[in-house]
Coordinates of C-alpha atoms in Angstrom, one line a residue:
M593 CA 0.0 0.0 0.0
A594 CA 1.1 3.5 -0.5
S595 CA 2.3 5.6 2.4
E596 CA 0.6 8.7 3.6
G597 CA 2.9 11.0 1.7
A598 CA 2.5 9.2 -1.6
T599 CA 0.9 11.0 -4.5
E600 CA -0.8 8.0 -6.1
P601 CA -4.5 8.5 -6.7
K602 CA -6.8 7.1 -4.0
G603 CA -9.9 6.7 -6.2
Y604 CA -10.8 3.7 -8.2
R605 CA -7.2 2.5 -8.5
A606 CA -7.0 2.1 -4.7
L607 CA -10.3 0.2 -4.7
L608 CA -9.4 -2.0 -7.7
P609 CA -7.5 -4.7 -5.7
M610 CA -10.3 -4.9 -3.2
F611 CA -12.9 -5.1 -6.0
L612 CA -10.9 -7.9 -7.7
S613 CA -10.6 -9.8 -4.5
Y614 CA -14.3 -9.5 -3.9
A615 CA -15.1 -10.6 -7.4
A616 CA -13.0 -13.7 -6.9
S617 CA -14.4 -14.4 -3.5
G618 CA -18.0 -13.6 -4.5
G619 CA -17.6 -15.6 -7.7
S620 CA -16.4 -18.6 -5.8
L621 CA -19.4 -18.4 -3.4
V622 CA -21.8 -18.0 -6.3
I623 CA -20.4 -21.0 -8.0
S624 CA -20.6 -22.9 -4.7
S625 CA -24.2 -21.8 -4.1
A626 CA -25.2 -22.9 -7.6
A627 CA -23.5 -26.2 -7.1
Q628 CA -25.2 -26.7 -3.7
L629 CA -28.6 -25.8 -5.2
L630 CA -28.0 -28.4 -8.0
T631 CA -27.0 -31.0 -5.5
F632 CA -30.2 -30.2 -3.5
A633 CA -32.3 -30.6 -6.7
I634 CA -30.7 -33.9 -7.7
L635 CA -31.3 -35.4 -4.2
A636 CA -34.9 -34.0 -4.1
R637 CA -35.8 -35.7 -7.4
W638 CA -34.0 -39.1 -6.9
L639 CA -34.6 -39.7 -3.2
G640 CA -38.3 -38.9 -3.4
V641 CA -40.5 -37.1 -0.9
D642 CA -40.2 -39.5 2.0
E643 CA -36.5 -40.2 1.8
F644 CA -35.7 -36.6 1.1
S645 CA -37.6 -35.4 4.1
V646 CA -35.5 -37.8 6.3
F647 CA -32.3 -36.5 4.7
V648 CA -33.3 -32.8 5.3
A649 CA -34.2 -33.5 8.9
I650 CA -30.9 -35.2 9.8
T651 CA -28.9 -32.6 7.9
A652 CA -30.8 -29.9 9.9
V653 CA -29.7 -31.5 13.2
A654 CA -26.1 -31.7 11.9
N655 CA -26.2 -28.0 10.8
I656 CA -27.0 -27.1 14.4
A657 CA -24.3 -29.3 15.8
V658 CA -21.6 -28.2 13.4
H659 CA -21.6 -24.7 14.9
L660 CA -20.9 -26.2 18.3
C661 CA -18.1 -28.4 16.9
G662 CA -14.8 -26.6 17.7
L663 CA -16.4 -24.4 20.3
G664 CA -15.9 -21.3 18.1
S665 CA -12.1 -21.8 17.8
M666 CA -12.0 -21.0 14.1
E667 CA -12.8 -17.3 14.6
C668 CA -9.9 -16.7 17.0
L669 CA -7.6 -18.4 14.5
V670 CA -8.6 -15.9 11.8
R671 CA -8.6 -12.9 14.2
R672 CA -5.2 -13.6 15.8
V673 CA -3.3 -15.0 12.8
A674 CA -4.4 -12.0 10.7
R675 CA -2.7 -9.8 13.3
D676 CA 0.4 -12.1 14.0
R677 CA 1.1 -15.0 11.7
T678 CA 3.8 -16.4 14.1
I679 CA 1.0 -17.6 16.4
Y680 CA -0.5 -19.9 13.7
P681 CA 1.0 -23.2 15.0
V682 CA -0.5 -22.6 18.4
M683 CA -3.9 -21.5 17.1
L684 CA -4.0 -24.5 14.7
G685 CA -3.3 -26.9 17.6
H686 CA -5.9 -25.2 19.6
N687 CA -8.4 -25.8 16.8
I688 CA -7.5 -29.4 16.2
I689 CA -7.9 -30.3 19.9
L690 CA -11.3 -28.6 20.3
T691 CA -12.7 -29.8 17.0
A692 CA -11.7 -33.4 17.6
A693 CA -13.0 -33.5 21.2
S694 CA -16.2 -31.6 20.7
G695 CA -16.9 -33.4 17.3
T696 CA -16.5 -36.8 18.9
V697 CA -18.9 -36.0 21.7
L698 CA -21.5 -34.5 19.3
I699 CA -21.4 -37.6 17.1
L700 CA -21.7 -40.0 20.0
V701 CA -24.7 -38.1 21.4
G702 CA -26.3 -38.0 18.0
A703 CA -25.7 -41.6 17.3
L704 CA -27.4 -42.5 20.6
I705 CA -30.5 -40.3 20.1
L706 CA -31.3 -39.8 16.4
P707 CA -31.8 -43.5 15.5
F708 CA -34.9 -43.4 17.7
F709 CA -36.4 -40.7 15.5
F710 CA -35.1 -41.5 12.0
S711 CA -35.1 -44.8 10.1
L712 CA -32.5 -45.3 7.4
S713 CA -32.7 -49.1 7.5
P714 CA -35.1 -51.7 9.0
D715 CA -32.1 -53.3 10.7
P716 CA -31.3 -51.5 14.0
V717 CA -27.5 -51.9 13.7
T718 CA -27.4 -50.7 10.1
N719 CA -29.7 -47.8 11.0
I720 CA -27.3 -46.7 13.8
A721 CA -24.3 -47.1 11.5
M722 CA -25.8 -45.0 8.7
V723 CA -27.0 -42.2 11.1
T724 CA -23.5 -42.2 12.6
L725 CA -21.9 -42.0 9.2
M726 CA -24.1 -39.0 8.3
L727 CA -23.1 -37.3 11.5
V728 CA -19.4 -37.9 10.9
T729 CA -19.8 -36.5 7.4
N730 CA -21.9 -33.4 8.2
I731 CA -20.3 -32.4 11.5
L732 CA -16.6 -33.5 11.7
L733 CA -15.6 -33.6 8.0
V734 CA -17.5 -30.4 7.2
R735 CA -15.8 -28.7 10.1
V736 CA -12.3 -29.8 8.9
I737 CA -13.0 -28.5 5.4
V738 CA -14.3 -25.2 6.6
L739 CA -11.3 -24.9 8.9
A740 CA -9.0 -25.2 5.9
E741 CA -10.9 -22.3 4.2
Q742 CA -10.6 -20.1 7.3
I743 CA -6.9 -20.9 7.7
F744 CA -6.3 -19.5 4.2
I745 CA -8.5 -16.5 4.9
A746 CA -6.4 -15.8 8.1
H747 CA -3.3 -15.8 5.9
S748 CA -5.1 -13.5 3.3
D749 CA -4.7 -16.3 0.8
F750 CA -8.1 -15.7 -0.7
A751 CA -7.4 -17.7 -3.9
S752 CA -6.8 -20.9 -1.9
A753 CA -9.9 -20.2 0.2
N754 CA -12.0 -19.7 -2.9
T755 CA -10.6 -23.0 -4.3
V756 CA -11.7 -24.8 -1.2
V757 CA -15.2 -23.4 -1.3
V758 CA -15.7 -24.2 -5.0
G759 CA -13.9 -27.5 -4.9
F760 CA -16.0 -28.7 -2.0
A761 CA -19.3 -27.6 -3.6
V762 CA -18.4 -29.2 -7.0
A763 CA -17.3 -32.4 -5.3
R764 CA -20.7 -32.7 -3.5
T765 CA -22.5 -32.1 -6.8
A766 CA -20.4 -34.6 -8.7
A767 CA -21.0 -37.2 -6.0
A768 CA -24.8 -36.6 -6.1
A769 CA -24.9 -36.8 -9.9
L770 CA -22.8 -39.9 -10.0
A771 CA -24.7 -41.6 -7.2
C772 CA -28.2 -40.7 -8.3
I773 CA -28.1 -40.3 -12.0
V774 CA -25.5 -42.9 -12.9
F775 CA -26.0 -45.5 -10.1
D776 CA -29.6 -44.7 -9.4
V777 CA -29.2 -44.3 -5.7
S778 CA -32.7 -43.6 -4.2
T779 CA -32.3 -44.1 -0.4
V780 CA -30.6 -41.9 2.3
A781 CA -28.7 -44.9 3.5
D782 CA -27.0 -45.4 0.1
W783 CA -26.4 -41.7 -0.3
A784 CA -24.8 -41.5 3.1
V785 CA -21.9 -43.7 1.8
W786 CA -21.4 -41.6 -1.3
Q787 CA -21.6 -38.4 0.7
F788 CA -19.0 -39.6 3.3
L789 CA -16.5 -40.7 0.6
S790 CA -16.7 -37.3 -1.2
H791 CA -16.2 -35.4 2.0
V792 CA -13.2 -37.6 3.0
L793 CA -11.6 -36.9 -0.4
V794 CA -12.0 -33.2 -0.1
A795 CA -10.8 -33.2 3.5
L796 CA -7.6 -35.2 2.6
L797 CA -6.8 -32.8 -0.2
C798 CA -7.2 -29.8 2.1
L799 CA -5.0 -31.3 4.7
Q800 CA -2.3 -32.1 2.1
V801 CA -2.3 -28.4 0.9
L802 CA -2.2 -27.1 4.5
K803 CA 1.0 -28.9 5.3
R804 CA 3.0 -26.1 3.6
L805 CA 1.9 -23.6 6.2
G806 CA 3.5 -25.4 9.1
K807 CA 2.8 -28.0 11.8
P808 CA 0.4 -27.5 14.7
R809 CA 1.6 -27.0 18.3
Y810 CA -0.9 -28.8 20.4
T811 CA -2.0 -26.6 23.3
I812 CA -5.2 -25.0 24.5
V813 CA -5.2 -21.2 24.4
R814 CA -7.3 -20.7 27.6
E815 CA -8.1 -17.0 27.1
E816 CA -9.8 -17.8 23.8
L817 CA -12.2 -20.5 25.2
P818 CA -14.8 -18.0 26.4
Q819 CA -14.3 -15.9 23.3
G820 CA -14.9 -18.9 21.1
L821 CA -18.1 -19.9 23.0
Y822 CA -19.3 -16.3 22.7
F823 CA -18.7 -16.6 19.0
A824 CA -20.3 -20.0 18.5
I825 CA -23.4 -19.8 20.7
P826 CA -25.1 -17.1 18.6
F827 CA -24.7 -19.4 15.5
I828 CA -26.1 -22.3 17.4
L829 CA -29.1 -20.3 18.6
R830 CA -29.6 -18.9 15.1
A831 CA -29.6 -22.5 13.7
L832 CA -32.2 -23.4 16.2
R833 CA -34.3 -20.4 15.1
Q834 CA -34.0 -21.4 11.5
N835 CA -35.4 -24.8 12.2
A836 CA -38.2 -23.8 14.6
D837 CA -40.5 -22.7 11.8
L838 CA -39.8 -25.9 9.8
L839 CA -40.6 -28.1 12.8
V840 CA -43.9 -26.3 13.5
L841 CA -44.9 -26.2 9.8
S842 CA -44.3 -30.0 9.6
L843 CA -46.9 -30.4 12.4
V844 CA -49.6 -28.1 11.0
T845 CA -49.3 -28.0 7.2
T846 CA -48.9 -30.3 4.3
A847 CA -45.7 -31.9 3.1
E848 CA -45.8 -29.8 -0.1
I849 CA -45.7 -26.5 1.9
V850 CA -42.9 -27.8 4.1
S851 CA -40.9 -28.9 1.2
S852 CA -41.5 -25.8 -0.9
Y853 CA -40.7 -23.6 2.2
S854 CA -37.5 -25.5 2.9
V855 CA -36.3 -25.0 -0.7
A856 CA -37.2 -21.3 -0.5
R857 CA -35.1 -21.0 2.6
R858 CA -32.2 -22.7 0.8
M859 CA -32.6 -20.0 -1.9
L860 CA -32.4 -17.3 0.7
E861 CA -29.3 -18.8 2.2
S862 CA -27.7 -19.0 -1.2
S863 CA -28.5 -15.4 -2.0
Y864 CA -26.9 -14.3 1.3
L865 CA -23.6 -15.8 0.1
S866 CA -22.9 -12.7 -2.0
V867 CA -22.9 -10.7 1.2
E868 CA -20.9 -13.3 3.1
A869 CA -18.2 -13.1 0.4
L870 CA -17.8 -9.4 1.3
N871 CA -17.8 -10.1 5.0
R872 CA -15.2 -12.8 4.9
L873 CA -12.9 -10.6 2.7
I874 CA -13.2 -7.6 5.0
Y875 CA -12.8 -9.5 8.3
P876 CA -9.0 -9.8 8.6
G877 CA -8.5 -6.2 7.7
S878 CA -11.1 -5.0 10.1
A879 CA -9.4 -7.1 12.8
R880 CA -6.2 -5.3 12.2
L881 CA -7.7 -1.9 12.1
S882 CA -9.8 -2.3 15.2
A883 CA -7.0 -3.8 17.4
A884 CA -6.5 -0.4 19.0
G885 CA -10.3 0.4 19.2
L886 CA -13.4 -0.2 17.2
H887 CA -13.6 3.5 16.3
H888 CA -10.6 3.1 14.0
A889 CA -12.6 0.8 11.8
F890 CA -15.8 3.0 11.8
E891 CA -15.4 4.5 8.4
R892 CA -14.4 1.2 6.9
V893 CA -17.5 -0.4 8.4
L894 CA -19.8 2.3 6.9
R895 CA -18.3 1.6 3.5
V896 CA -18.9 -2.1 3.9
L897 CA -22.5 -1.3 5.0
A898 CA -23.1 0.6 1.7
A899 CA -21.6 -2.2 -0.3
A900 CA -23.5 -4.9 1.5
T901 CA -26.8 -3.1 1.1
V902 CA -26.3 -2.8 -2.7
I903 CA -25.2 -6.4 -3.0
G904 CA -28.2 -7.6 -0.9
V905 CA -30.6 -5.7 -3.1
A906 CA -29.0 -7.0 -6.3
A907 CA -29.1 -10.6 -4.9
A908 CA -32.8 -10.2 -4.0
V909 CA -33.7 -8.9 -7.5
M910 CA -31.9 -11.8 -9.1
V911 CA -33.6 -14.4 -7.0
F912 CA -37.0 -12.8 -7.7
L913 CA -36.4 -12.9 -11.4
V914 CA -35.2 -16.6 -11.5
A915 CA -37.9 -17.9 -9.2
P916 CA -40.3 -19.0 -12.0
A917 CA -37.7 -21.4 -13.3
L918 CA -37.3 -23.3 -10.1
P919 CA -40.1 -25.8 -10.6
Y920 CA -38.2 -27.0 -13.7
L921 CA -35.3 -27.8 -11.5
F922 CA -37.0 -29.2 -8.4
G923 CA -40.2 -30.6 -9.9
R924 CA -43.7 -29.5 -10.6
E925 CA -45.0 -30.9 -7.4
Y926 CA -43.5 -27.9 -5.6
V927 CA -46.5 -25.7 -6.3
S928 CA -45.9 -23.1 -3.6
L929 CA -42.2 -22.7 -4.4
V930 CA -42.3 -19.7 -6.6
G931 CA -44.5 -17.7 -4.3
F932 CA -42.4 -18.5 -1.2
V933 CA -39.2 -17.6 -2.9
R934 CA -40.5 -14.3 -4.2
I935 CA -41.7 -13.3 -0.8
L936 CA -38.6 -14.4 1.1
C937 CA -35.9 -13.2 -1.3
W938 CA -36.1 -9.6 0.1
V939 CA -35.2 -10.7 3.6
V940 CA -31.5 -10.8 2.4
V941 CA -31.4 -7.0 2.6
P942 CA -32.0 -6.5 6.3
L943 CA -29.9 -9.6 6.9
A944 CA -27.0 -8.1 5.0
I945 CA -27.4 -4.8 6.9
W946 CA -27.2 -6.3 10.4
S947 CA -24.5 -8.8 9.5
V948 CA -22.1 -6.0 8.8
A949 CA -22.4 -4.7 12.4
V950 CA -22.0 -8.1 14.1
E951 CA -19.0 -9.0 11.9
A952 CA -17.4 -5.7 12.9
L953 CA -18.0 -6.5 16.6
G954 CA -16.5 -9.9 16.1
A955 CA -13.4 -8.6 14.3
S956 CA -12.7 -6.1 17.1
G957 CA -13.0 -8.9 19.7
Y958 CA -16.3 -7.8 21.2
H959 CA -17.7 -11.3 21.3
A960 CA -19.8 -11.0 24.4
P961 CA -22.0 -8.1 23.2
R962 CA -22.1 -9.8 19.7
A963 CA -23.2 -13.0 21.3
T964 CA -25.8 -11.2 23.3
V965 CA -27.3 -9.5 20.3
M966 CA -27.4 -12.6 18.1
G967 CA -28.3 -14.9 21.0
L968 CA -31.3 -12.9 22.3
G969 CA -32.3 -12.2 18.7
S970 CA -32.3 -15.9 17.9
I971 CA -34.2 -16.9 21.1
A972 CA -36.9 -14.3 20.5
G973 CA -36.9 -15.1 16.8
A974 CA -37.4 -18.8 17.4
G975 CA -40.3 -18.1 19.7
L976 CA -41.9 -15.7 17.3
A977 CA -41.3 -17.9 14.2
A978 CA -42.8 -20.9 16.0
W979 CA -45.8 -19.0 17.3
A980 CA -46.5 -17.4 13.9
S981 CA -46.1 -20.7 12.1
W982 CA -48.6 -22.3 14.5
Y983 CA -51.1 -19.4 14.5
A984 CA -51.2 -18.5 10.8
P985 CA -49.2 -20.9 8.6
P986 CA -47.6 -20.2 6.2
I987 CA -48.3 -16.5 6.0
G988 CA -47.4 -16.0 9.6
T989 CA -44.1 -17.7 9.1
L990 CA -43.2 -15.4 6.2
I991 CA -44.2 -12.2 8.1
S992 CA -42.2 -13.3 11.1
F993 CA -39.0 -13.4 9.0
Y994 CA -39.3 -9.7 8.2
V995 CA -40.1 -8.7 11.8
I996 CA -37.2 -10.7 13.2
E997 CA -34.6 -9.4 10.7
T998 CA -35.7 -5.8 11.0
A999 CA -35.4 -6.0 14.8
M1000 CA -31.9 -7.4 14.4
V1001 CA -30.9 -4.4 12.3
V1002 CA -31.9 -2.0 15.1
A1003 CA -30.3 -4.1 17.9
A1004 CA -27.0 -4.9 16.1
W1005 CA -26.3 -1.3 14.9
G1006 CA -27.4 0.1 18.3
V1007 CA -24.8 -2.1 20.0
F1008 CA -22.1 -1.4 17.4
L1009 CA -22.5 2.4 17.6
H1010 CA -22.4 2.2 21.5
F1011 CA -19.0 0.5 21.4
V1012 CA -17.6 2.8 18.7
R1013 CA -18.6 5.8 21.0
R1014 CA -17.1 4.1 24.0
D1015 CA -13.8 3.3 22.3
R1016 CA -13.6 6.8 21.0
E1017 CA -14.2 8.3 24.5
D1018 CA -11.6 5.9 26.0
A1019 CA -9.0 7.0 23.4
A1020 CA -9.7 10.6 24.1
R1021 CA -9.2 10.1 27.8
R1022 CA -5.9 8.4 27.2
V1023 CA -4.7 11.4 25.3
L1024 CA -5.8 13.9 27.8
V1025 CA -4.4 12.3 31.0
P1026 CA -0.7 12.6 30.1
G1027 CA -1.2 16.2 29.2
E1028 CA -2.9 16.9 32.5
A1029 CA -0.1 15.2 34.3
G1030 CA 2.5 17.3 32.7
A1031 CA 0.7 20.6 33.3

């Protein structure tokens, strides 16, 4: 970067490297999202309604557990390695220990409980084995692959991070196409084996590439344990909120509405990836800027807010326009799909707005207030979504989405601005005290 005294222009030329990095990061996530959507469509068609509903249910449970796996240790790796790369071996060892320990516990608990609720095989032993295999795949292996991506981000190696994202998505799509289209796999039990093998392959490739960055030093960084939990708990609660409406809808509405709504939700998550690409690109730099106080990153965060809002609106418009084509991909039996997608697609805008504030809080190390905002929002949101889905399905469910995300905008930015003001006042006092002492 140019020094302060340099005469190089600070306009578009200064923004060009950031724009190119975002284009690469965003492009990788768009490709990943498209591949995930195609995988979802293939499985929906070939597994059929009954088998696909079981797959979605087990995956939903795993999606909650995966946020607990590692106890939030990945965030501290990105934050601290972005500031000081010499600490990487320690943070890597910290991550490996927590991921392996928590992942093992989660898988064992799931293997004991889930076979009572889901049947992948009439044989009890085979059923337990297949459920366990799905948990290993969707909790532990997914966490290892995501950890590889975050390690590259911590080193500002966005090209490698993008390769992991795209490669992982393409591998899953290729596995689904090969299993379902070529070998005519039509049960979750059979798909579980294919899914496991594809994830193992990607994980092994990631581990091989990561060797060049250095070996881990196995130790627990104790001061990061509460920070990691503060970071992870909001995501766990958010995952619970995201499944509360699906659970209630499955009790009070038809299978078609539940299926169409779940696909619409997947479309919403896919459209948010364009905003996530920006956030993950910005995070290491924000961590460095805010090391001496959140107020130092304030102007940067406002620029990110403007960009995220524009990206969110563009993503919503794009999803709105492509919605009519979705029945061709997923099947004509999803009669409510287009309407649900066109209503939900605009939720990405408030979601993008509040995500900028909570990402800034995380980058600056304010994980306790960040966790409070996201945790309370998720708890209240889960209750509201469940009540609305029970009282007036599915319109109540859709309305609750907008109420929850709008409330999150107010809460997240209120907390962010409070800590910016507090850090600025603290910095001013530190400047004034030495002057008073010397007077």
